[in-house]
PDB file of C-alpha atoms and ligand atoms in Angstrom:
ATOM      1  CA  UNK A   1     -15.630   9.839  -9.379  1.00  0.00           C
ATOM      2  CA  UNK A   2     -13.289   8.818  -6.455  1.00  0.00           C
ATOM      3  CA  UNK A   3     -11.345  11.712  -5.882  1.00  0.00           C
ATOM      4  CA  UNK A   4      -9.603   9.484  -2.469  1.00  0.00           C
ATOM      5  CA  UNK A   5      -6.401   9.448  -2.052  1.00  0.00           C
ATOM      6  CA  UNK A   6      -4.114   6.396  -1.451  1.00  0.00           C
ATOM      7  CA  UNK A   7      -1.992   5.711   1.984  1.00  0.00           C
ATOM      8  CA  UNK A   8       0.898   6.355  -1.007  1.00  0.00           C
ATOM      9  CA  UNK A   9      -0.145   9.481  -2.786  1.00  0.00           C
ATOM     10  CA  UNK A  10      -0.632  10.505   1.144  1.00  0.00           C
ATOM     11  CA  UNK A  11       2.767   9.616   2.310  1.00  0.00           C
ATOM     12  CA  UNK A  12       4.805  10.784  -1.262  1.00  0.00           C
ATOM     13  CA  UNK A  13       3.174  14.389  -0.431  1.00  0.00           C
ATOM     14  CA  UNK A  14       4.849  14.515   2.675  1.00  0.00           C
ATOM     15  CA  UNK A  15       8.097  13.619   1.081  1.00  0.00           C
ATOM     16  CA  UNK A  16       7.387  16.056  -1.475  1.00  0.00           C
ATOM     17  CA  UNK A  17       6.149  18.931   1.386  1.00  0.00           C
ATOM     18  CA  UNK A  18       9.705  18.275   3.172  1.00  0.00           C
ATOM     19  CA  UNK A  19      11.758  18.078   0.617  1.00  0.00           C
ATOM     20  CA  UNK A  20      10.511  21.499  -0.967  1.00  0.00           C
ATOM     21  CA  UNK A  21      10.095  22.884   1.775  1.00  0.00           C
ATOM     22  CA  UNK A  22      13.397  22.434   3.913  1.00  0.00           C
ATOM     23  CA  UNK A  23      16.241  23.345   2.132  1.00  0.00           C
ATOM     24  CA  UNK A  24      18.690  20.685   3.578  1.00  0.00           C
ATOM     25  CA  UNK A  25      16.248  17.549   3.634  1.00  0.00           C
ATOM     26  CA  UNK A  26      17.770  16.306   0.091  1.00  0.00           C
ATOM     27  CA  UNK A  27      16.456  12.599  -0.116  1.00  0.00           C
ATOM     28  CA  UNK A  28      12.521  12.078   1.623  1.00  0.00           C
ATOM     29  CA  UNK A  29      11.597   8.318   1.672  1.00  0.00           C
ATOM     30  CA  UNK A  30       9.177   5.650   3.962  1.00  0.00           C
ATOM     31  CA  UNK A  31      10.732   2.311   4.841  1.00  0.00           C
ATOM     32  CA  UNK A  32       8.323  -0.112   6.543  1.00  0.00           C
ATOM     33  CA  UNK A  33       8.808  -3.528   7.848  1.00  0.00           C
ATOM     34  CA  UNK A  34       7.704  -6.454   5.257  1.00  0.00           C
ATOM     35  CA  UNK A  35       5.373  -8.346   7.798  1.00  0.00           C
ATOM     36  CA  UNK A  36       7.119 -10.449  10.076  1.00  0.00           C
ATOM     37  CA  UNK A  37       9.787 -11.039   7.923  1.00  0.00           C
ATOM     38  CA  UNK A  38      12.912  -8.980   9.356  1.00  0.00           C
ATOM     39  CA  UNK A  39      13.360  -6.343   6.348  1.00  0.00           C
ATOM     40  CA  UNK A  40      12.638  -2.648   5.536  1.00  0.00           C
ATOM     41  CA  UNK A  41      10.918  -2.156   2.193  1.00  0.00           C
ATOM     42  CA  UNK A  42      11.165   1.561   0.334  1.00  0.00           C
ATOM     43  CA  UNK A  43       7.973   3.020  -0.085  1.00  0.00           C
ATOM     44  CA  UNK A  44       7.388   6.416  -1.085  1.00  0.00           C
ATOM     45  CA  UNK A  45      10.498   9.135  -1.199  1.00  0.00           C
ATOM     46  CA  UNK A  46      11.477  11.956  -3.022  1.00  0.00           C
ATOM     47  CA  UNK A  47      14.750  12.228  -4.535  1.00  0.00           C
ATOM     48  CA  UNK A  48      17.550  10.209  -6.491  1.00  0.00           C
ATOM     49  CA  UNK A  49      16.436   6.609  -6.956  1.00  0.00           C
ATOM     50  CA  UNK A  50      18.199   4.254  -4.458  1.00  0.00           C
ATOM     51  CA  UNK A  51      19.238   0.501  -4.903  1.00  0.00           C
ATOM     52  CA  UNK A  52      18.438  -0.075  -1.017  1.00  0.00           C
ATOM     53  CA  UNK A  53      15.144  -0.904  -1.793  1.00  0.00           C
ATOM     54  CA  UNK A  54      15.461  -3.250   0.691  1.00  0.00           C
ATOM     55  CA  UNK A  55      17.278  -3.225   3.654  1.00  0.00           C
ATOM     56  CA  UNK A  56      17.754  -6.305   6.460  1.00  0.00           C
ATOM     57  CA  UNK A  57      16.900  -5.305   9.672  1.00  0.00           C
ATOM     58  CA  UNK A  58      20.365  -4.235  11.609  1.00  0.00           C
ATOM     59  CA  UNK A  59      21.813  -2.710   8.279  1.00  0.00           C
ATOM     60  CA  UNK A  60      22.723   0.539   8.279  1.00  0.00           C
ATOM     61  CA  UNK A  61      21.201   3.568  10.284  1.00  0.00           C
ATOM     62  CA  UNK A  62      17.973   2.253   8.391  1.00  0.00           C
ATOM     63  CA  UNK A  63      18.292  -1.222   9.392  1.00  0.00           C
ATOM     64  CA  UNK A  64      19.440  -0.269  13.327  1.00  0.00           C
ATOM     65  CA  UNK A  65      16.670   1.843  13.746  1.00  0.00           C
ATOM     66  CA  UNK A  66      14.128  -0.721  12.758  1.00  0.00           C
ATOM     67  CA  UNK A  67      15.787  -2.497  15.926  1.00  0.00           C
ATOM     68  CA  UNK A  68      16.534   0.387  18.417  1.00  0.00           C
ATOM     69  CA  UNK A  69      13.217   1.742  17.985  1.00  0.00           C
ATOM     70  CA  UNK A  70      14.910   4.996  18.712  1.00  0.00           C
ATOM     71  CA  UNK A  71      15.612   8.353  16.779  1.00  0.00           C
ATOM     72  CA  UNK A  72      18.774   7.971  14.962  1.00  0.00           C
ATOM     73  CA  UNK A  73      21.018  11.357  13.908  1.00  0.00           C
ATOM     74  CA  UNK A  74      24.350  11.146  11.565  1.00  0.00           C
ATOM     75  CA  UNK A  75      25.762  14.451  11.503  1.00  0.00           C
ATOM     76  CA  UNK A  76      28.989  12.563   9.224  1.00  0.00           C
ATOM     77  CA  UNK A  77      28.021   9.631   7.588  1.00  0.00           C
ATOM     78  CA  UNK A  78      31.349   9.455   6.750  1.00  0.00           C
ATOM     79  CA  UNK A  79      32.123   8.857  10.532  1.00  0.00           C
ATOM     80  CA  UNK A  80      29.565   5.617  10.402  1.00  0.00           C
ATOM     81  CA  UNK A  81      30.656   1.898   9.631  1.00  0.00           C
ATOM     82  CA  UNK A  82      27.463   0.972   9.731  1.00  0.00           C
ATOM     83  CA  UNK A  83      26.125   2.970   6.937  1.00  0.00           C
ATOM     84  CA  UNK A  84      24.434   2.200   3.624  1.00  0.00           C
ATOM     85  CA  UNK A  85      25.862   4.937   1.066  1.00  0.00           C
ATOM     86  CA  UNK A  86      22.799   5.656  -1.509  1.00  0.00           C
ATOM     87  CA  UNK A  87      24.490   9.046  -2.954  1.00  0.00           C
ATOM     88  CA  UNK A  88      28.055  10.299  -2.798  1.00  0.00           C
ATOM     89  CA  UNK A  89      26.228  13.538  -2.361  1.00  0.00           C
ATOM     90  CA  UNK A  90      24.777  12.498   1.085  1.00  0.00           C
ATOM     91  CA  UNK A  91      26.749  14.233   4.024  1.00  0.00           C
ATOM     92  CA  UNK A  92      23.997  13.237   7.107  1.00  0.00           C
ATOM     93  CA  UNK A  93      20.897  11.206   7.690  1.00  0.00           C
ATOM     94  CA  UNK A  94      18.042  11.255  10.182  1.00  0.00           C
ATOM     95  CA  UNK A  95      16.192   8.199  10.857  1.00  0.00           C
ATOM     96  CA  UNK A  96      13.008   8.528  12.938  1.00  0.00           C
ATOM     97  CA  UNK A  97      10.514   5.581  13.617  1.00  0.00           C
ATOM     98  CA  UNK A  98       7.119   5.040  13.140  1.00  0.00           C
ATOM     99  CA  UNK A  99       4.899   3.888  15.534  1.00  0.00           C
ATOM    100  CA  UNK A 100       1.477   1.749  15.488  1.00  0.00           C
ATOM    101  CA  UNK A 101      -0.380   0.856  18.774  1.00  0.00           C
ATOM    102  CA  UNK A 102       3.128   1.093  20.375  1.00  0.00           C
ATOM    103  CA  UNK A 103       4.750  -1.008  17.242  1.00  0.00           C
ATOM    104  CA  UNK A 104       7.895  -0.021  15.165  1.00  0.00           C
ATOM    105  CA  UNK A 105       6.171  -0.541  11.762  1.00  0.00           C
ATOM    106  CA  UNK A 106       9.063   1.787   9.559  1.00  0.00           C
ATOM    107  CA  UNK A 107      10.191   5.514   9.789  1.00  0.00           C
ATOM    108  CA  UNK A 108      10.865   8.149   7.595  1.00  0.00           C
ATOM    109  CA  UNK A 109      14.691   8.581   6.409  1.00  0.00           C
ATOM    110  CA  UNK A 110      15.751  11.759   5.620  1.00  0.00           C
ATOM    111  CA  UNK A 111      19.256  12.293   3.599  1.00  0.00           C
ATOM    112  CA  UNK A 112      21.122  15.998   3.863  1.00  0.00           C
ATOM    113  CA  UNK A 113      23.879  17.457   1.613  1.00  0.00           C
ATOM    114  CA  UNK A 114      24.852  19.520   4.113  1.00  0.00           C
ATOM    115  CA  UNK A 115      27.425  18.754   6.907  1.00  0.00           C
ATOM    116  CA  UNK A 116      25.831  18.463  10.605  1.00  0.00           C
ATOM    117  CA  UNK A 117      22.055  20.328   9.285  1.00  0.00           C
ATOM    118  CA  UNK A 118      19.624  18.222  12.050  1.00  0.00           C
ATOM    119  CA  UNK A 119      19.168  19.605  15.637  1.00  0.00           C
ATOM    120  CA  UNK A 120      16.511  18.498  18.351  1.00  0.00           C
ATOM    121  CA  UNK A 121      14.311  20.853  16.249  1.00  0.00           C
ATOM    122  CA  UNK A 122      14.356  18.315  13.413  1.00  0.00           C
ATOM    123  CA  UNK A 123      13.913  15.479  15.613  1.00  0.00           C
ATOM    124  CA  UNK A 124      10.439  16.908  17.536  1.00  0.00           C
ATOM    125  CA  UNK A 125       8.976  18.268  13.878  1.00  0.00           C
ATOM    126  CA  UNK A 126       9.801  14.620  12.267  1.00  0.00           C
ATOM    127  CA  UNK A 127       8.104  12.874  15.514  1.00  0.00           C
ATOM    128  CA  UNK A 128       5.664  14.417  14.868  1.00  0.00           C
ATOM    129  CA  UNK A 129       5.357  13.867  11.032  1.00  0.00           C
ATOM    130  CA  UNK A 130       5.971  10.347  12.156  1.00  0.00           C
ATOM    131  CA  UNK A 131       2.594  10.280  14.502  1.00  0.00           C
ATOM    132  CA  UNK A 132       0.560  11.672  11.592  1.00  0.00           C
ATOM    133  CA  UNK A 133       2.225   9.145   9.283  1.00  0.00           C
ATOM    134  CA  UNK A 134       0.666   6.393  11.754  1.00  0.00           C
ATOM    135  CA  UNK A 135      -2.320   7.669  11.693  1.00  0.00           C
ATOM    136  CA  UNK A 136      -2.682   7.564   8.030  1.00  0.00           C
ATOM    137  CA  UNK A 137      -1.008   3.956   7.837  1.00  0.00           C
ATOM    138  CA  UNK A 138      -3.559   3.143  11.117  1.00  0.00           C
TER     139      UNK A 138
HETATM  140  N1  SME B 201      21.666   5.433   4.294  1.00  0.00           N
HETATM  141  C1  SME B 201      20.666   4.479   4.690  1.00  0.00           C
HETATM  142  C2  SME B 201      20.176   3.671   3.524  1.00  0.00           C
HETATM  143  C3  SME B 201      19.005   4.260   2.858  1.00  0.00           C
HETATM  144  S1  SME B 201      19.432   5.580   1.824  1.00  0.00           S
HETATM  145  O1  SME B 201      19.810   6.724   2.720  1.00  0.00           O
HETATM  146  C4  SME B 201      18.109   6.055   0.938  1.00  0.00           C
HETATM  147  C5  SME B 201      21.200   3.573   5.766  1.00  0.00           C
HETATM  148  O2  SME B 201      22.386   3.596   6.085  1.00  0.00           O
HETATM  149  O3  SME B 201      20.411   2.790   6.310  1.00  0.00           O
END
């Protein structure tokens, strides 16, 4: 009997862990870069099925993270025109990347019904959800 888990069963429980868990994280999903081609692919996420299922690199938060390399907060997505609506619902989005021996290879994207929800707080807990995500991807 194999009782292993896959990297995917690994990295839906921690969707399913945040999204319980923290009251204003309201959509949980990976994107990861499809090889070398420049595009995001969804992988695991909690929450209301999304048609962004894959997103060119430079599109939306999603997209400009997985060229910044750098945290990105939306306390209004309404405020954003680079934005990729999924829900109506969705009033903020953090985007924090994931890194592999120094590489960008996706991030986790984290959608909130609630107005202005994410502070610095959010960004060093998510970091670090982001280092054990790499280490499971690894
Ligand atoms: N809002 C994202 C698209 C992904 S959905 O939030 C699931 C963006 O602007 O990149």
């Amino acid at each position: 009997l194999n009782t292993e888990r896959t990297v995917d069963e690994r990295l839906l429980s921690i969707c399913e862990l945040l999204e319980t868990h923290i009251d204003y994280y309201n959509w949980v999903g990976f994107y990861f870069r499809n090889g070398n081609k420049e595009e995001l692919h969804l992988g695991p996420y909690v929450g209301a099925p999304t048609d962004h299922t894959v997103i060119p690199f430079g599109k939306g938060i999603c997209g400009q993270v997985a060229v910044s390399n750098e945290n990105f907060v939306v306390p209004d997505v309404a405020a954003q025109d680079n934005y990729i609506a999924c829900s109506i619902t969705v009033k903020a989005e953090i985007v924090i990347p994931i890194f592999v021996n120094g590489e960008n290879i996706g991030q986790i994207d984290i959608d909130s019904n609630t107005s202005d929800p994410f502070t610095e707080a959010d960004e060093r807990f998510l970091e670090f959800v982001c280092s054990q995500a790499a280490m499971i991807l690894e």
